[in-house]
Amino acid sequence: MSRPWSLFDDHLRLAVRLTPNGGRDALDGIEAGGEGEALLKARVTAVPEKGKANKALILLIAKSLRIPKSSVSLVSGETARKKILRIDGDPEDLVKKLEIFLG
């Protein structure tokens, strides 16, 4: 399976499938989406109201990668389960952190 990220010069983009109101905040590995693309599975306890789940996702990703939450932003999918996040920083360093975290 491919990886759920794309590398750019100064950032990477991460494809995520978010489950709000998921009982706990966690990253649950990688899965194939409906079109065969790889998605990082994430769940947060926050409800999908007024951007609360999106904010919780950004905080979860930032904590998991040990980077400032200001480095993580939502590119698309504000009201959808599938989201694209932009993570600013050295892309190769960010990939290493993701691979270590995901095993």
Short mmCIF file of C-alpha atoms in Angstrom, two decimals:
data_model
loop_
_atom_site.label_atom_id
_atom_site.label_comp_id
_atom_site.label_asym_id
_atom_site.label_seq_id
_atom_site.Cartn_x
_atom_site.Cartn_y
_atom_site.Cartn_z
CA MET A 1 0.00 0.00 0.00
CA SER A 2 1.21 3.50 -0.72
CA ARG A 3 1.76 6.08 1.98
CA PRO A 4 -0.82 8.75 2.88
CA TRP A 5 1.58 11.66 2.41
CA SER A 6 2.99 13.70 -0.47
CA LEU A 7 6.31 15.53 -0.20
CA PHE A 8 6.84 19.14 -1.27
CA ASP A 9 9.84 21.49 -0.90
CA ASP A 10 8.96 22.93 2.51
CA HIS A 11 6.06 20.78 3.75
CA LEU A 12 4.19 17.54 3.34
CA ARG A 13 0.52 16.90 2.76
CA LEU A 14 -1.15 14.18 4.77
CA ALA A 15 -4.41 12.47 3.78
CA VAL A 16 -6.49 11.60 6.85
CA ARG A 17 -9.78 9.80 7.49
CA LEU A 18 -11.13 11.29 10.70
CA THR A 19 -13.65 9.71 13.04
CA PRO A 20 -15.03 12.38 15.36
CA ASN A 21 -16.64 11.43 18.67
CA GLY A 22 -14.39 8.34 18.54
CA GLY A 23 -14.02 7.60 22.24
CA ARG A 24 -10.33 8.55 22.42
CA ASP A 25 -7.73 10.60 20.59
CA ALA A 26 -5.54 8.23 18.56
CA LEU A 27 -3.88 7.50 15.25
CA ASP A 28 -4.97 4.02 14.15
CA GLY A 29 -2.66 3.22 11.24
CA ILE A 30 -3.11 3.40 7.49
CA GLU A 31 -6.04 2.17 5.40
CA ALA A 32 -7.03 2.20 1.75
CA GLY A 33 -9.73 4.69 0.80
CA GLY A 34 -12.58 4.04 -1.60
CA GLU A 35 -10.47 5.11 -4.60
CA GLY A 36 -7.46 3.05 -3.53
CA GLU A 37 -5.58 5.97 -1.99
CA ALA A 38 -3.84 5.56 1.36
CA LEU A 39 -5.34 7.40 4.34
CA LEU A 40 -4.11 7.81 7.89
CA LYS A 41 -6.90 6.72 10.24
CA ALA A 42 -7.45 9.09 13.14
CA ARG A 43 -10.08 9.38 15.84
CA VAL A 44 -10.78 12.19 18.26
CA THR A 45 -13.16 12.55 21.20
CA ALA A 46 -14.32 15.97 19.98
CA VAL A 47 -17.70 16.32 18.29
CA PRO A 48 -17.96 17.52 14.67
CA GLU A 49 -19.40 20.92 15.56
CA LYS A 50 -17.94 24.35 14.82
CA GLY A 51 -14.56 22.89 13.83
CA LYS A 52 -13.94 21.19 17.19
CA ALA A 53 -13.00 17.83 15.64
CA ASN A 54 -10.68 19.52 13.13
CA LYS A 55 -8.91 21.42 15.92
CA ALA A 56 -8.56 18.20 17.90
CA LEU A 57 -7.09 16.45 14.84
CA ILE A 58 -4.52 19.22 14.34
CA LEU A 59 -3.54 19.01 18.00
CA LEU A 60 -3.28 15.20 17.83
CA ILE A 61 -1.02 15.31 14.76
CA ALA A 62 1.16 18.05 16.28
CA LYS A 63 1.56 16.14 19.57
CA SER A 64 2.27 12.85 17.76
CA LEU A 65 5.02 14.43 15.64
CA ARG A 66 6.26 16.68 18.46
CA ILE A 67 5.90 19.84 16.39
CA PRO A 68 4.07 23.12 17.11
CA LYS A 69 0.36 23.01 16.26
CA SER A 70 0.90 26.18 14.21
CA SER A 71 2.84 23.98 11.73
CA VAL A 72 -0.30 21.95 10.94
CA SER A 73 -3.18 23.37 8.88
CA LEU A 74 -6.27 22.03 7.15
CA VAL A 75 -6.07 22.27 3.34
CA SER A 76 -9.35 20.56 2.45
CA GLY A 77 -12.18 18.54 3.94
CA GLU A 78 -13.42 20.96 6.57
CA THR A 79 -16.80 19.19 6.86
CA ALA A 80 -15.83 15.81 5.34
CA ARG A 81 -14.32 12.70 6.92
CA LYS A 82 -11.47 12.72 4.40
CA LYS A 83 -9.12 15.61 5.05
CA ILE A 84 -5.84 16.90 3.67
CA LEU A 85 -3.47 18.46 6.17
CA ARG A 86 -0.44 20.60 5.39
CA ILE A 87 2.44 20.08 7.79
CA ASP A 88 5.18 22.70 7.52
CA GLY A 89 8.78 21.66 8.07
CA ASP A 90 11.47 19.50 6.52
CA PRO A 91 9.46 16.85 4.62
CA GLU A 92 12.02 14.07 5.04
CA ASP A 93 12.26 14.70 8.79
CA LEU A 94 8.45 14.69 9.07
CA VAL A 95 8.23 11.39 7.15
CA LYS A 96 10.77 9.81 9.51
CA LYS A 97 8.69 10.93 12.50
CA LEU A 98 5.52 9.55 10.91
CA GLU A 99 7.14 6.22 10.08
CA ILE A 100 8.53 5.88 13.61
CA PHE A 101 5.16 6.74 15.14
CA LEU A 102 3.21 4.39 12.85
CA GLY A 103 5.75 1.61 13.15
#
